[in-house]
Coordinates of C-alpha atoms in Angstrom, one line a residue:
Chain A
M684 CA 128.6 38.0 2.7
A685 CA 126.8 38.9 -0.3
P686 CA 125.3 36.5 -2.4
P687 CA 127.2 35.5 -5.4
Q688 CA 126.5 37.7 -8.3
L689 CA 124.3 36.1 -10.7
Q690 CA 126.5 35.4 -14.0
T691 CA 127.0 38.4 -15.7
T692 CA 124.2 38.5 -18.7
I693 CA 125.2 39.1 -22.1
E694 CA 124.1 41.8 -24.0
K695 CA 120.4 41.2 -25.1
L696 CA 119.7 41.6 -28.9
P697 CA 117.4 44.4 -29.8
D698 CA 113.8 43.5 -30.5
H699 CA 114.4 45.3 -34.0
L700 CA 117.0 42.7 -34.9
L701 CA 115.1 39.8 -33.4
S702 CA 112.0 40.5 -35.2
N703 CA 114.0 40.8 -38.5
I704 CA 115.2 37.4 -37.9
L705 CA 112.1 35.9 -36.7
V706 CA 109.9 36.9 -39.4
R707 CA 112.0 34.7 -41.5
V708 CA 111.2 31.7 -39.6
P709 CA 108.4 29.2 -40.3
A710 CA 105.1 29.6 -38.2
R711 CA 105.2 26.3 -37.2
T712 CA 108.6 26.6 -35.5
L713 CA 107.7 30.1 -34.0
A714 CA 104.7 28.5 -32.4
Q715 CA 107.1 26.2 -30.5
M716 CA 109.5 29.2 -29.7
R717 CA 107.0 30.9 -27.8
S718 CA 108.2 28.9 -24.6
V719 CA 111.7 30.2 -25.1
S720 CA 111.1 33.4 -22.9
K721 CA 108.1 35.6 -22.0
P722 CA 109.8 38.7 -23.9
L723 CA 110.1 36.3 -27.0
N724 CA 106.5 35.2 -26.5
A725 CA 105.3 38.9 -26.2
L726 CA 107.3 39.6 -29.3
L727 CA 105.7 36.6 -31.3
S728 CA 102.3 37.5 -30.3
K729 CA 102.4 41.2 -31.1
P730 CA 99.9 41.7 -33.9
S731 CA 102.5 43.9 -35.8
F732 CA 104.8 41.0 -35.9
I733 CA 102.1 38.7 -36.9
Q734 CA 101.2 40.9 -40.0
S735 CA 104.8 41.2 -40.9
H736 CA 105.2 37.7 -40.9
L737 CA 102.0 37.2 -42.8
H738 CA 103.1 39.8 -45.4
R739 CA 106.4 38.2 -46.0
S740 CA 105.0 35.0 -46.3
I741 CA 102.7 35.9 -49.1
E742 CA 105.5 37.9 -51.2
T743 CA 108.0 35.3 -50.8
N744 CA 105.4 32.6 -51.5
D745 CA 106.9 29.6 -53.4
E746 CA 103.1 29.1 -53.6
I747 CA 101.9 25.5 -52.7
L748 CA 98.5 24.9 -53.9
L749 CA 96.0 22.9 -51.8
V750 CA 93.5 20.9 -53.9
F751 CA 90.4 19.9 -52.4
K752 CA 89.1 17.3 -55.2
H753 CA 85.6 16.3 -54.0
L754 CA 82.8 17.9 -52.0
Y755 CA 82.4 15.1 -49.6
S756 CA 85.9 14.0 -48.8
S757 CA 88.6 15.0 -46.7
E758 CA 91.3 14.2 -49.2
V759 CA 93.7 17.0 -49.8
S760 CA 96.6 17.1 -51.9
A761 CA 99.5 19.7 -52.1
H762 CA 101.3 21.0 -55.4
P763 CA 104.0 23.3 -55.9
S764 CA 102.5 25.7 -58.2
T765 CA 105.8 25.6 -60.2
S766 CA 105.4 22.2 -61.3
P767 CA 101.8 21.0 -60.4
H768 CA 102.5 17.8 -61.7
L769 CA 104.3 16.9 -58.5
E770 CA 102.8 16.3 -55.3
F771 CA 104.1 16.9 -52.0
P772 CA 103.3 13.6 -49.8
N773 CA 101.8 14.1 -46.3
F774 CA 101.8 18.0 -46.6
I775 CA 98.4 17.9 -45.6
Q776 CA 96.9 14.3 -45.5
Q777 CA 93.4 15.5 -44.5
L778 CA 91.5 18.2 -42.7
P779 CA 91.6 17.8 -39.2
F780 CA 89.0 15.5 -37.5
Y781 CA 86.8 17.4 -34.8
D782 CA 87.4 14.1 -32.6
C783 CA 91.3 13.4 -32.5
D784 CA 90.2 9.7 -32.4
G785 CA 89.4 9.9 -36.1
P786 CA 86.2 9.6 -37.9
S787 CA 83.3 7.9 -36.7
D788 CA 80.9 5.7 -38.9
K789 CA 78.7 8.7 -39.4
Y790 CA 81.3 10.6 -40.9
E791 CA 80.1 12.2 -44.2
G792 CA 83.0 14.4 -45.4
H793 CA 84.6 17.8 -45.3
G794 CA 84.1 20.9 -47.7
V795 CA 86.0 24.1 -47.9
I796 CA 84.2 27.2 -47.4
G797 CA 86.9 29.7 -47.6
A798 CA 90.4 30.6 -47.0
V799 CA 92.1 33.7 -45.9
N800 CA 95.5 34.4 -44.5
G801 CA 96.5 31.0 -43.8
L802 CA 93.1 30.1 -42.0
I803 CA 91.0 27.7 -43.6
C804 CA 87.3 27.5 -42.9
F805 CA 85.4 24.2 -43.7
Y806 CA 82.3 22.4 -42.6
Y807 CA 82.3 19.1 -41.3
L808 CA 79.5 16.3 -41.9
E809 CA 78.6 13.9 -39.3
H810 CA 75.1 13.3 -38.8
D811 CA 74.9 16.9 -38.2
F812 CA 77.3 19.3 -39.5
S813 CA 79.6 22.0 -37.9
I814 CA 82.0 24.3 -39.0
Q815 CA 85.6 24.7 -38.2
I816 CA 88.5 27.2 -38.7
W817 CA 91.8 25.7 -39.0
N818 CA 95.4 26.8 -39.2
P819 CA 97.3 24.4 -40.8
S820 CA 100.6 25.9 -39.9
I821 CA 100.3 26.2 -36.4
S822 CA 97.7 23.3 -36.1
A823 CA 95.3 25.4 -34.5
L824 CA 91.6 24.4 -34.6
L825 CA 88.3 26.3 -33.7
V826 CA 85.0 24.5 -33.7
L827 CA 82.1 27.1 -34.1
Q828 CA 79.2 26.7 -32.1
H829 CA 76.0 26.2 -33.9
P830 CA 74.2 29.2 -35.6
C831 CA 71.2 30.4 -33.7
T832 CA 68.3 28.9 -35.8
C833 CA 68.4 27.2 -39.0
G834 CA 67.3 28.5 -42.3
D835 CA 65.7 26.2 -45.2
Q836 CA 68.9 26.7 -47.1
N837 CA 72.2 28.0 -45.7
K838 CA 75.1 29.5 -47.7
F839 CA 78.5 30.2 -45.9
R840 CA 81.5 32.2 -46.7
F841 CA 84.7 33.1 -44.7
A842 CA 86.5 36.4 -44.7
C843 CA 89.1 38.9 -43.2
D844 CA 87.5 41.9 -41.6
P845 CA 90.7 44.1 -41.6
Y846 CA 88.8 47.1 -39.8
N847 CA 88.1 45.1 -36.7
D848 CA 91.3 42.8 -37.1
D849 CA 89.0 39.9 -37.1
Y850 CA 87.9 36.8 -39.3
K851 CA 84.3 36.3 -39.7
V852 CA 82.5 33.6 -41.2
V853 CA 78.9 34.9 -43.0
R854 CA 75.9 32.8 -42.9
L855 CA 73.1 33.7 -45.3
A856 CA 70.1 31.9 -43.9
V857 CA 67.3 31.7 -46.7
F858 CA 63.8 31.1 -45.0
C859 CA 61.0 30.1 -47.6
E860 CA 57.3 30.9 -46.1
R861 CA 54.7 30.2 -48.7
S862 CA 56.0 32.0 -51.6
E863 CA 57.8 34.7 -49.5
V864 CA 61.7 34.4 -49.2
S865 CA 63.8 36.1 -46.7
V866 CA 67.5 35.8 -46.2
R867 CA 69.0 36.6 -43.0
V868 CA 72.5 37.5 -42.5
E869 CA 74.4 36.2 -39.4
V870 CA 78.0 36.6 -38.6
F871 CA 80.5 34.7 -36.5
S872 CA 83.2 36.7 -35.4
M873 CA 86.4 34.9 -34.1
R874 CA 87.2 37.7 -31.8
K875 CA 83.8 37.9 -30.4
G876 CA 83.4 34.0 -30.3
C877 CA 79.8 34.0 -31.3
W878 CA 77.3 34.4 -34.1
E879 CA 75.2 37.7 -34.3
F880 CA 72.4 38.3 -36.8
I881 CA 73.0 41.7 -38.3
T882 CA 70.1 44.1 -39.3
E883 CA 71.2 44.4 -43.0
R884 CA 69.5 41.7 -45.1
F885 CA 70.3 40.2 -48.3
P886 CA 68.7 41.7 -51.2
A887 CA 65.3 39.6 -51.4
H888 CA 64.8 39.7 -55.1
L889 CA 68.2 38.3 -55.8
F890 CA 69.1 34.7 -55.9
I891 CA 72.7 33.4 -55.5
Y892 CA 73.4 32.1 -58.8
D893 CA 76.9 30.2 -58.1
E894 CA 78.6 29.8 -55.0
G895 CA 81.9 30.8 -56.9
D896 CA 85.3 31.6 -55.3
K897 CA 86.7 28.4 -56.2
V898 CA 90.1 29.5 -55.4
C899 CA 89.2 30.8 -52.3
G900 CA 90.4 34.3 -53.4
D901 CA 87.6 36.5 -52.1
G902 CA 87.2 38.1 -48.8
H903 CA 90.7 39.3 -48.4
D904 CA 89.9 43.0 -48.2
G905 CA 87.2 42.8 -45.9
R906 CA 84.5 42.2 -48.5
L907 CA 82.4 39.1 -50.1
H908 CA 81.0 38.9 -53.4
W909 CA 78.1 36.6 -54.6
L910 CA 77.1 36.4 -58.3
C911 CA 73.2 36.7 -58.3
F912 CA 70.4 36.6 -60.8
D913 CA 67.3 38.5 -60.4
G914 CA 64.1 36.6 -59.5
D915 CA 61.8 37.8 -61.9
N916 CA 64.3 37.8 -64.9
H917 CA 66.8 35.0 -65.0
K918 CA 69.0 36.6 -67.6
I919 CA 69.6 39.7 -65.2
E920 CA 73.0 39.0 -63.1
T921 CA 74.5 41.1 -60.8
I922 CA 77.0 41.1 -58.1
V923 CA 76.1 41.5 -54.4
A924 CA 78.9 42.8 -52.1
F925 CA 79.2 42.6 -48.5
D926 CA 81.3 45.0 -46.6
L927 CA 82.0 43.3 -43.2
G928 CA 83.4 46.2 -41.3
A929 CA 80.2 48.5 -42.4
E930 CA 77.9 45.4 -42.3
R931 CA 76.4 46.7 -45.6
M932 CA 75.2 45.2 -48.6
S933 CA 75.7 46.9 -51.8
E934 CA 75.2 45.7 -55.6
I935 CA 77.6 45.9 -58.2
G936 CA 76.7 45.9 -61.9
L937 CA 78.6 43.3 -64.5
P938 CA 80.5 44.9 -67.4
V939 CA 78.9 43.1 -70.0
D940 CA 75.7 42.1 -71.5
N941 CA 75.6 38.6 -70.1
T942 CA 73.1 36.9 -72.4
D943 CA 74.6 33.4 -73.3
R944 CA 77.4 33.7 -71.4
K945 CA 78.7 31.7 -68.2
N946 CA 80.0 34.3 -65.6
V947 CA 82.3 33.1 -62.6
L948 CA 83.6 35.7 -60.1
G949 CA 87.0 35.6 -58.9
V950 CA 90.1 37.9 -57.8
L951 CA 93.1 38.8 -59.7
G952 CA 96.0 40.7 -58.3
G953 CA 93.5 41.8 -55.3
K954 CA 91.0 43.4 -57.7
L955 CA 87.4 41.9 -58.1
C956 CA 87.5 40.0 -61.6
L957 CA 84.8 38.5 -63.7
M958 CA 85.6 35.6 -66.0
S959 CA 82.9 35.5 -68.6
C960 CA 82.8 32.7 -70.7
F961 CA 81.1 32.3 -74.3
K962 CA 79.4 28.8 -75.6
D963 CA 82.3 28.3 -77.4
H964 CA 84.4 28.6 -74.0
R965 CA 86.1 31.8 -75.2
C966 CA 86.9 33.4 -71.8
E967 CA 87.1 36.9 -71.2
V968 CA 88.7 38.2 -67.9
W969 CA 87.4 41.6 -66.6
L970 CA 89.1 43.6 -64.0
M971 CA 87.5 46.2 -61.7
N972 CA 90.1 48.6 -61.7
E973 CA 88.2 50.9 -59.1
Y974 CA 86.2 49.1 -56.5
G975 CA 82.6 50.0 -56.6
N976 CA 82.9 51.9 -59.9
V977 CA 81.1 50.0 -62.7
E978 CA 82.7 52.3 -65.2
S979 CA 86.4 51.0 -64.4
W980 CA 85.5 47.4 -65.6
A981 CA 88.3 46.5 -68.0
K982 CA 88.9 43.7 -70.2
Q983 CA 92.1 42.3 -69.2
H984 CA 92.5 38.9 -70.9
V985 CA 90.9 37.0 -73.4
F986 CA 91.8 33.0 -73.1
S987 CA 90.8 31.4 -76.5
Q988 CA 93.6 29.1 -76.7
F989 CA 91.9 26.6 -74.7
S990 CA 88.3 26.7 -76.5
E991 CA 89.0 23.5 -78.6
N992 CA 89.1 21.4 -75.5
G993 CA 86.4 23.2 -73.5
M994 CA 87.1 24.8 -70.2
N995 CA 85.6 25.3 -67.0
P996 CA 87.2 28.4 -65.2
F997 CA 87.9 28.4 -61.6
G998 CA 90.0 31.5 -61.0
F999 CA 93.4 33.0 -60.2
T1000 CA 95.8 31.9 -57.6
L1001 CA 97.8 34.4 -55.6
S1002 CA 100.5 34.5 -58.1
N1003 CA 98.1 35.5 -60.7
E1004 CA 97.7 32.3 -62.3
F1005 CA 94.7 31.0 -64.1
L1006 CA 93.2 27.8 -62.9
F1007 CA 90.8 25.9 -65.0
A1008 CA 89.7 22.5 -65.9
S1009 CA 89.9 21.1 -69.6
F1010 CA 88.0 17.9 -70.1
D1011 CA 88.0 18.0 -66.2
V1012 CA 91.8 18.0 -66.1
L1013 CA 93.1 20.7 -63.9
S1014 CA 95.5 23.0 -65.5
M1015 CA 97.0 26.3 -64.7
Y1016 CA 98.1 29.2 -67.2
D1017 CA 100.5 31.8 -66.7
P1018 CA 99.1 34.8 -68.7
I1019 CA 102.3 36.6 -68.8
A1020 CA 104.8 33.7 -69.7
A1021 CA 101.8 32.3 -71.7
K1022 CA 102.5 28.8 -70.4
V1023 CA 100.2 26.1 -69.4
K1024 CA 101.1 23.5 -66.8
S1025 CA 98.6 20.6 -65.9
F1026 CA 98.2 18.9 -62.8
M1027 CA 97.6 15.4 -64.3
F1028 CA 94.6 14.6 -62.6
K1029 CA 90.9 15.3 -63.1
V1030 CA 88.5 17.5 -60.8
G1031 CA 85.0 17.7 -60.6
P1032 CA 82.7 21.0 -60.5
Y1033 CA 83.1 21.2 -56.6
A1034 CA 86.8 21.1 -56.3
K1035 CA 88.1 23.8 -54.1
F1036 CA 91.5 25.4 -54.1
V1037 CA 93.4 27.1 -51.4
P1038 CA 96.9 28.7 -51.8
Y1039 CA 98.7 27.5 -48.9
V1040 CA 100.1 30.3 -46.7
D1041 CA 102.3 30.0 -43.9
S1042 CA 100.9 32.0 -41.1
L1043 CA 100.8 32.8 -37.3
V1044 CA 97.2 34.3 -37.7
W1045 CA 94.9 33.2 -34.9
I1046 CA 92.4 34.9 -32.8
T1047 CA 91.2 34.0 -29.7
P1048 CA 87.9 35.7 -28.3
D1049 CA 88.8 38.7 -26.4
K1050 CA 88.5 38.0 -22.6
R1051 CA 88.0 41.7 -21.6
K1052 CA 84.7 41.9 -24.1
R1053 CA 83.5 38.5 -23.3
R1054 CA 82.7 39.1 -19.7
R1055 CA 80.6 42.1 -20.7
K1056 CA 78.9 39.7 -23.2
R1057 CA 75.4 38.9 -23.1
C1058 CA 73.7 35.5 -24.1
R1059 CA 71.1 35.0 -26.4
V1060 CA 68.3 32.5 -26.3
S1061 CA 66.0 32.2 -29.4
T1062 CA 62.6 31.1 -28.6
C1063 CA 60.9 29.4 -31.2
N1064 CA 57.6 28.7 -32.5
S1065 CA 56.8 25.0 -31.9
S1066 CA 55.0 24.5 -35.2
D1067 CA 57.6 26.2 -37.1
K1068 CA 61.1 25.3 -36.0
S1069 CA 62.9 27.6 -38.0
R1070 CA 61.4 30.6 -37.1
I1071 CA 62.5 32.8 -34.2
V1072 CA 59.5 34.2 -32.6
Q1073 CA 61.4 36.1 -30.0
D1074 CA 65.2 36.9 -29.1
S1075 CA 65.7 36.9 -25.5
I1076 CA 68.9 38.5 -24.2
F1077 CA 70.3 37.4 -21.0
E1078 CA 73.1 39.1 -19.0
L1079 CA 76.2 36.8 -18.7
A1080 CA 76.1 37.3 -14.9
K1081 CA 72.8 34.6 -15.0
V1082 CA 75.0 32.2 -16.5
R1083 CA 76.0 29.8 -13.7
T1084 CA 77.6 26.6 -14.5
P1085 CA 78.2 23.7 -11.9
R1086 CA 81.7 24.1 -12.1
G1087 CA 81.5 27.8 -11.8
T1088 CA 83.2 29.1 -14.9
A1089 CA 80.8 31.8 -16.2
S1090 CA 83.5 33.3 -18.4
A1091 CA 83.6 30.2 -20.6
V1092 CA 80.4 30.8 -22.0
P1093 CA 80.4 33.6 -24.5
N1094 CA 76.9 32.9 -25.6
F1095 CA 74.2 30.6 -25.3
W1096 CA 75.2 27.9 -28.0
A1097 CA 78.7 28.0 -27.2
G1098 CA 78.5 25.1 -24.8
S1099 CA 82.0 25.2 -23.7
G1100 CA 83.5 22.1 -22.4
R1101 CA 83.0 22.9 -18.8
V1102 CA 79.2 23.3 -18.7
D1103 CA 77.0 20.5 -18.5
Q1104 CA 73.9 21.1 -16.9
L1105 CA 70.6 23.0 -17.6
I1106 CA 68.7 25.1 -15.0
G1107 CA 65.4 26.4 -16.1
Q1108 CA 62.5 25.5 -18.1
F1109 CA 63.3 24.1 -21.4
M1110 CA 60.8 22.1 -23.8
G1111 CA 63.1 20.4 -26.3
A1112 CA 61.5 19.3 -29.1
E1113 CA 63.1 16.4 -29.4
D1114 CA 64.5 16.0 -25.8
Y1115 CA 68.2 17.5 -26.5
L1116 CA 70.2 18.2 -23.6
V1117 CA 71.2 21.5 -23.7
P1118 CA 74.5 21.7 -22.4
V1119 CA 74.4 25.1 -20.9
S1120 CA 73.2 26.5 -17.5
I1121 CA 71.3 29.3 -17.9
Q1122 CA 68.5 30.8 -16.2
I1123 CA 65.4 31.2 -18.3
P1124 CA 62.2 32.8 -17.3
P1125 CA 59.4 30.4 -16.5
E1126 CA 56.9 29.4 -18.8
T1127 CA 59.5 30.3 -21.7
S1128 CA 59.6 27.2 -24.3
V1129 CA 62.7 27.0 -26.0
I1130 CA 62.8 24.6 -29.2
I1131 CA 66.3 23.9 -30.2
S1132 CA 66.1 23.4 -33.8
R1133 CA 69.5 22.1 -34.0
P1134 CA 70.8 19.3 -31.9
S1135 CA 73.8 20.4 -29.5
R1136 CA 76.7 18.0 -29.2
A1137 CA 77.2 16.1 -25.9
P1138 CA 79.0 18.4 -23.3
S1139 CA 82.3 17.0 -23.4
R1140 CA 82.6 17.3 -27.2
A1141 CA 80.8 20.5 -27.6
G1142 CA 81.3 24.1 -28.2
Y1143 CA 84.7 25.4 -29.3
R1144 CA 88.0 24.3 -28.4
T1145 CA 91.1 25.5 -29.8
L1146 CA 94.6 24.2 -30.2
L1147 CA 94.0 20.4 -29.8
C1148 CA 94.3 18.9 -32.9
G1149 CA 97.6 17.1 -33.2
R1150 CA 97.1 16.0 -36.9
P1151 CA 100.4 15.6 -39.0
F1152 CA 101.6 18.5 -40.5
H1153 CA 104.9 18.2 -41.9
P1154 CA 106.8 21.4 -43.2
E1155 CA 109.8 18.9 -43.9
A1156 CA 107.7 17.2 -46.6
R1157 CA 108.3 20.6 -48.6
R1158 CA 111.7 19.8 -48.8
E1159 CA 111.3 16.2 -50.2
V1160 CA 110.8 17.2 -53.7
Chain B
M336 CA 139.5 62.9 -61.0
S337 CA 140.1 61.2 -57.9
K338 CA 137.2 59.6 -56.3
K339 CA 135.9 61.0 -52.8
T340 CA 136.9 58.9 -49.9
L341 CA 135.0 58.5 -46.4
T342 CA 136.6 57.4 -43.2
L343 CA 134.4 55.2 -40.8
M344 CA 135.3 54.6 -37.4
S345 CA 134.4 51.3 -35.4
K346 CA 133.3 51.2 -31.8
D347 CA 136.9 50.1 -30.9
K348 CA 138.2 53.3 -32.7
Q349 CA 139.5 51.6 -36.0
L350 CA 139.6 53.7 -38.9
F351 CA 138.3 52.2 -42.2
N352 CA 138.8 54.0 -45.4
I353 CA 135.9 53.6 -48.2
E354 CA 135.2 55.3 -51.4
E355 CA 132.1 57.3 -51.2
H356 CA 130.3 56.1 -54.2
L357 CA 130.5 52.7 -52.5
A358 CA 129.8 53.9 -48.9
V359 CA 126.4 55.2 -50.1
Q360 CA 125.0 51.9 -50.7
S361 CA 124.0 52.2 -46.8
V362 CA 121.1 54.6 -46.7
T363 CA 122.2 55.9 -43.3
I364 CA 125.5 56.9 -44.5
R365 CA 124.0 58.4 -47.6
N366 CA 121.8 60.5 -45.4
M367 CA 124.7 61.5 -43.2
V368 CA 126.6 62.5 -46.5
K369 CA 123.8 64.6 -47.5
E370 CA 123.5 66.3 -44.6
D371 CA 126.6 67.5 -43.5
G372 CA 129.0 66.6 -46.3
A373 CA 130.7 64.3 -43.9
S374 CA 134.1 65.4 -44.6
S375 CA 135.5 64.2 -41.3
V376 CA 135.2 60.8 -39.8
I377 CA 131.9 58.9 -39.6
P378 CA 131.8 57.4 -36.1
L379 CA 129.8 53.9 -35.9
P380 CA 129.7 53.6 -32.4
R381 CA 127.7 50.1 -32.4
V382 CA 129.9 48.3 -35.0
D383 CA 133.1 46.4 -33.9
S384 CA 136.2 46.4 -36.1
E385 CA 135.8 42.8 -37.2
T386 CA 132.3 43.4 -38.4
L387 CA 133.1 46.8 -40.1
A388 CA 135.7 45.2 -42.2
L389 CA 133.1 42.7 -43.3
V390 CA 130.8 45.3 -44.2
I391 CA 133.5 47.0 -45.9
E392 CA 134.3 43.9 -47.9
Y393 CA 130.8 43.5 -48.8
L394 CA 130.4 47.4 -49.9
N395 CA 133.5 47.0 -52.0
R396 CA 132.2 43.9 -54.0
Q397 CA 132.9 44.1 -57.6
Q398 CA 129.8 42.1 -59.1
A399 CA 127.5 42.5 -61.8
P400 CA 124.3 43.4 -61.0
E401 CA 122.8 39.9 -61.9
E402 CA 125.2 38.0 -59.8
D403 CA 124.6 40.2 -56.8
E404 CA 122.0 38.0 -55.4
D405 CA 124.3 34.8 -55.4
Y406 CA 127.4 36.9 -54.3
V407 CA 125.4 38.0 -51.2
K408 CA 124.0 34.6 -50.2
K409 CA 127.6 33.1 -50.7
F410 CA 129.1 36.2 -48.6
V411 CA 127.0 35.3 -45.5
D412 CA 127.5 31.3 -46.1
E413 CA 131.0 31.7 -45.7
R414 CA 130.4 33.3 -42.3
G415 CA 128.2 30.7 -40.9
E416 CA 128.8 31.5 -37.2
I417 CA 125.9 32.8 -35.6
P418 CA 127.5 35.3 -33.3
T419 CA 129.2 36.8 -36.5
L420 CA 126.2 36.7 -38.5
L421 CA 124.1 38.5 -35.7
E422 CA 127.0 41.1 -35.4
L423 CA 126.6 41.6 -39.4
A424 CA 123.0 41.8 -39.4
Q425 CA 123.0 44.3 -36.7
A426 CA 125.4 46.4 -38.4
A427 CA 123.5 46.0 -41.7
L428 CA 120.4 47.1 -40.0
D429 CA 122.1 50.2 -38.6
L430 CA 123.5 51.0 -41.9
D431 CA 120.3 50.2 -43.7
I432 CA 121.9 48.2 -46.1
K433 CA 118.8 46.1 -47.3
K434 CA 120.2 43.2 -49.3
L435 CA 123.1 42.4 -46.6
M436 CA 120.3 42.6 -43.9
D437 CA 118.1 40.4 -45.7
A438 CA 120.8 37.6 -46.2
A439 CA 122.3 37.7 -42.7
C440 CA 118.6 37.5 -41.2
M441 CA 117.6 34.7 -43.3
K442 CA 121.0 32.9 -42.6
V443 CA 120.3 33.2 -38.8
A444 CA 116.6 32.3 -39.4
D445 CA 117.5 29.1 -41.6
L446 CA 120.1 27.9 -38.8
I447 CA 117.8 28.3 -35.6
K448 CA 114.8 26.9 -37.5
D449 CA 115.8 23.2 -36.4
F450 CA 117.3 24.1 -33.1
T451 CA 116.2 22.9 -29.6
L452 CA 114.4 25.8 -27.2
E453 CA 117.8 25.6 -25.4
E454 CA 119.9 26.0 -28.5
V455 CA 117.5 29.0 -29.4
R456 CA 118.2 30.7 -26.2
E457 CA 121.6 30.3 -26.6
A458 CA 121.8 31.6 -30.1
L459 CA 119.6 34.5 -29.5
R460 CA 120.9 35.3 -26.2
I461 CA 117.9 34.9 -24.3
E462 CA 117.5 34.1 -20.8
N463 CA 115.1 31.6 -19.8
D464 CA 112.6 33.2 -17.3
R465 CA 110.2 30.4 -16.9
T466 CA 110.0 28.0 -14.0
P467 CA 110.0 24.1 -14.7
E468 CA 106.2 24.4 -13.7
E469 CA 105.5 27.3 -16.1
E470 CA 107.2 25.4 -18.9
K471 CA 105.5 22.0 -18.6
A472 CA 102.2 24.2 -18.2
I473 CA 102.9 25.9 -21.8
R474 CA 104.1 22.6 -23.3
D475 CA 100.7 21.0 -22.2
E476 CA 98.8 23.7 -23.7
F477 CA 100.7 23.7 -27.0
Q478 CA 101.1 20.0 -27.1
W479 CA 100.4 20.0 -30.8
A480 CA 103.4 22.2 -31.4
F481 CA 106.1 19.6 -29.7

């Protein structure tokens, strides 16, 4: 007898209809729905679906603004931009802890580096520092390995690279030697899963004037901007732009003579904007209408109505509202409706603001590419730990781990969880146990200028943070 | 002058009349009318008669433009059953009636948001193709999501 027919399958919904429905579902729910079925998982993982979900989420944003009030604190408050004096309780209590057990006694705080498309990049201070990328909508966390070497000063920024469908952390490492200053540029790519120095250098005669980007609006279009001054003449200011796709630096001139003005860079409606403030706190907002063309700077707004109180400009939110502090009290101004809304609390100069974007965006290192990856070991001069004498490249094939997972090691500093033994001649300056198994040519001395973490906690680890994130909290207000 | 009337035919061969100026809110019908004048009956082989009746009711609405948003919301809210909404969403997609499609999809999304995985499968007519072991592995991998 023939086996009984499986129950007649009901007609499946077309993908087109499914994606039109699912694009309207919050990211966290979609993350759970991945286990509904394999075809649905495939649909939800499609880059085109993730992009449509993101665009919809930005367009229909009932904007929520996350405020990071202090530099060394993990305290985050969430406010609806329509009535910012309200606060969503428990929306995000704090940035995730590296270790799910909570902060250790060495914990010193968090700071936001940047935020793009729902990803928030921040640093974490606990004896040493580490950099992490976090998607609060789907609670995914990536802990970056350490950069190769440390500069005397490091400046980090976070940006999207739409050309390579990637998200990158850019490090400007300043090396000072006698009176010579050089700034090397190192880039961490989420897709590659590692740091790499690029050949392009930051213009040596320029100094970064202000870290800027308080509203985390920069870096959405694949470019980062720093406001700089000329080392020879403090009065001359200029913008240094970095194109992440092309890995090129360029300079962009400012629209006005900036004598006696305080300038702050920002982004307004996707365009580069310069907020130029006079001593009497009158503030001009200039927009660069055609990117890269200095002639296209145009004065968009003049805010003089706040001048009596004095003000500190921070930038524009995704819904083009102007954020500033007046007598340190945080306020928001809608230039079209000419309305001021106050947050009812004070912020210091180091506050950062992140427009919350519900997003499925997450990038795991490309496995196929990773297999071909090489490892790099920086060998350093023992008298000057920060300086790279030689970069040695090792084929990944040489990486052997006691537990046999070579592919888990995208590069030397990764120290992914499974790697716990070192083979080779290492002379650690401070006896650091390097949690990587790698064949080093004899007589190569390697100085580890930053301590690596213990193997079990080292390297990067994804999707392990169960910090409470409550989408329901949004509805409570 | 009498208004021009179009005839739409559902999957089960039922005929519906609708004035042309109302029917062309559907981009698909507008293109058909443009192409061949659509003097004869327009067949809609994927839309059943109940759904088509709903679509016609929606197209025939007499709303002031500023009340339209509320109307379409209420219109789909009153048809809160997921199978009906799915048919309506599919028809609105096929016929390219943006507002109706938006509202119907939004309503389904709102409903399934709080469903369990099994309920999602049932609502979206998806077969569970994973073994219990696989399901457990996924739950372990994505435990933060549960």
